[in-house]
Amino acid sequence: MSSPAAQHLGVVPSVFVVQHLPQATFPEDDDWIALVRAPEGLTVVRETWPTGSGERWIGLYGEAQGLNVSGTLAAVVGPLAEADVPVFVASTFHADLVLVPEPRIEEAVTVLEQAGHRVDTKHLRRADV
């Protein structure tokens, strides 16, 4: 099945951790990938070591779409939501970084391919699947 918003996604070679810092307004270091400040605190996305502990996330990043193209994020997260695969999204100016829990990456790739997306998995390590 193919959709008009079918995309070519790539697995990002990094492994990520998502942290919530309820009392912080800015991290004490500069080792972060994305920051979101909200009334309940600061959310920080960081790269983690391939052998790091805790909840680890694998990133999927699409082709550049720009801010004026609608439906691209929904086309990716919709099928994942239907399959009950959790996501965390960090958007950039050009595209979206969709993080899925490391133990669910193989399932996420299958779901996205069944929805008509192409997923380049060359950066998946054996430990990721």
XYZ file of C-alpha atoms in Angstrom:
129
model
C 0.000 0.000 0.000
C 1.372 3.410 -0.942
C 0.245 6.815 0.218
C 0.700 10.230 -1.377
C 2.944 11.165 1.551
C 5.216 8.097 1.196
C 8.716 9.038 2.208
C 12.259 7.776 2.134
C 13.475 7.502 5.727
C 16.891 6.612 7.015
C 17.927 5.139 10.329
C 20.196 7.631 12.106
C 23.528 6.044 13.127
C 23.273 7.403 16.701
C 21.401 5.965 19.674
C 19.470 8.486 21.783
C 18.146 9.006 25.284
C 15.240 11.328 26.140
C 15.472 13.035 29.534
C 13.071 15.166 31.552
C 14.675 17.814 33.764
C 11.772 19.315 35.737
C 13.727 22.106 37.450
C 16.079 23.072 34.599
C 15.732 25.915 32.144
C 18.862 24.908 30.207
C 21.161 21.860 30.480
C 24.428 22.255 32.350
C 26.384 20.879 29.378
C 26.256 21.215 25.613
C 25.993 17.500 24.787
C 22.399 17.661 23.614
C 20.728 17.183 20.240
C 17.350 18.832 20.909
C 15.779 20.858 23.715
C 12.147 21.654 24.416
C 11.289 23.961 27.301
C 7.740 23.744 28.636
C 5.944 24.712 31.867
C 6.652 21.260 33.335
C 10.398 21.506 32.728
C 13.012 20.810 30.103
C 13.054 17.831 27.738
C 16.521 16.964 26.449
C 17.435 14.560 23.636
C 21.031 13.351 23.779
C 23.178 10.800 22.031
C 24.082 7.890 24.276
C 26.779 5.263 24.111
C 25.863 2.140 22.163
C 26.184 0.201 25.434
C 24.465 2.827 27.605
C 21.726 1.790 29.975
C 18.200 3.102 30.333
C 15.506 3.602 27.745
C 17.244 3.997 24.394
C 15.713 5.324 21.198
C 16.590 4.812 17.530
C 16.010 7.707 15.131
C 14.379 7.759 11.716
C 14.968 10.886 9.634
C 13.221 11.748 6.393
C 14.152 13.656 3.288
C 14.002 17.435 3.498
C 10.408 18.614 3.134
C 10.405 22.177 4.459
C 7.861 23.939 6.627
C 5.186 24.401 3.983
C 4.576 20.697 3.216
C 1.697 19.258 5.213
C 1.018 15.685 6.248
C 4.576 14.327 6.180
C 4.874 13.772 9.937
C 1.337 12.384 10.172
C 2.143 9.910 7.387
C 4.970 8.494 9.524
C 3.564 8.641 13.056
C 0.038 7.580 12.036
C 0.964 4.004 11.071
C 3.230 3.729 14.111
C 0.375 4.863 16.383
C -1.976 2.312 14.793
C 0.627 -0.372 15.567
C 0.966 0.967 19.147
C 4.647 1.864 18.637
C 5.559 4.838 20.874
C 7.386 7.774 19.304
C 9.165 10.933 20.371
C 9.512 13.575 17.655
C 11.998 16.412 17.315
C 11.346 18.571 14.277
C 13.962 20.509 12.358
C 13.519 23.223 9.771
C 13.654 20.653 6.953
C 12.359 17.354 8.343
C 11.445 15.410 11.468
C 13.509 13.108 13.644
C 11.152 10.350 14.761
C 12.520 8.333 17.665
C 11.205 4.860 18.467
C 12.220 2.676 21.420
C 15.227 0.567 20.514
C 13.478 -2.788 21.157
C 10.701 -1.779 18.703
C 12.842 -0.570 15.768
C 12.427 -3.718 13.665
C 8.654 -3.594 14.128
C 8.631 0.136 13.328
C 10.539 -0.431 10.079
C 8.101 -3.171 9.041
C 5.070 -0.993 9.852
C 6.476 1.961 7.904
C 7.341 -0.174 4.882
C 3.847 -1.674 4.906
C 2.503 1.909 4.901
C 4.425 2.607 1.680
C 7.556 4.270 3.064
C 11.073 3.229 2.110
C 13.396 2.779 5.099
C 17.168 2.643 4.691
C 18.430 0.412 7.510
C 22.147 0.437 6.672
C 22.914 2.122 10.021
C 21.070 -0.451 12.118
C 23.465 -2.421 14.267
C 22.723 -6.005 15.275
C 22.258 -4.794 18.874
C 19.438 -2.463 17.664
C 17.184 -5.268 16.444
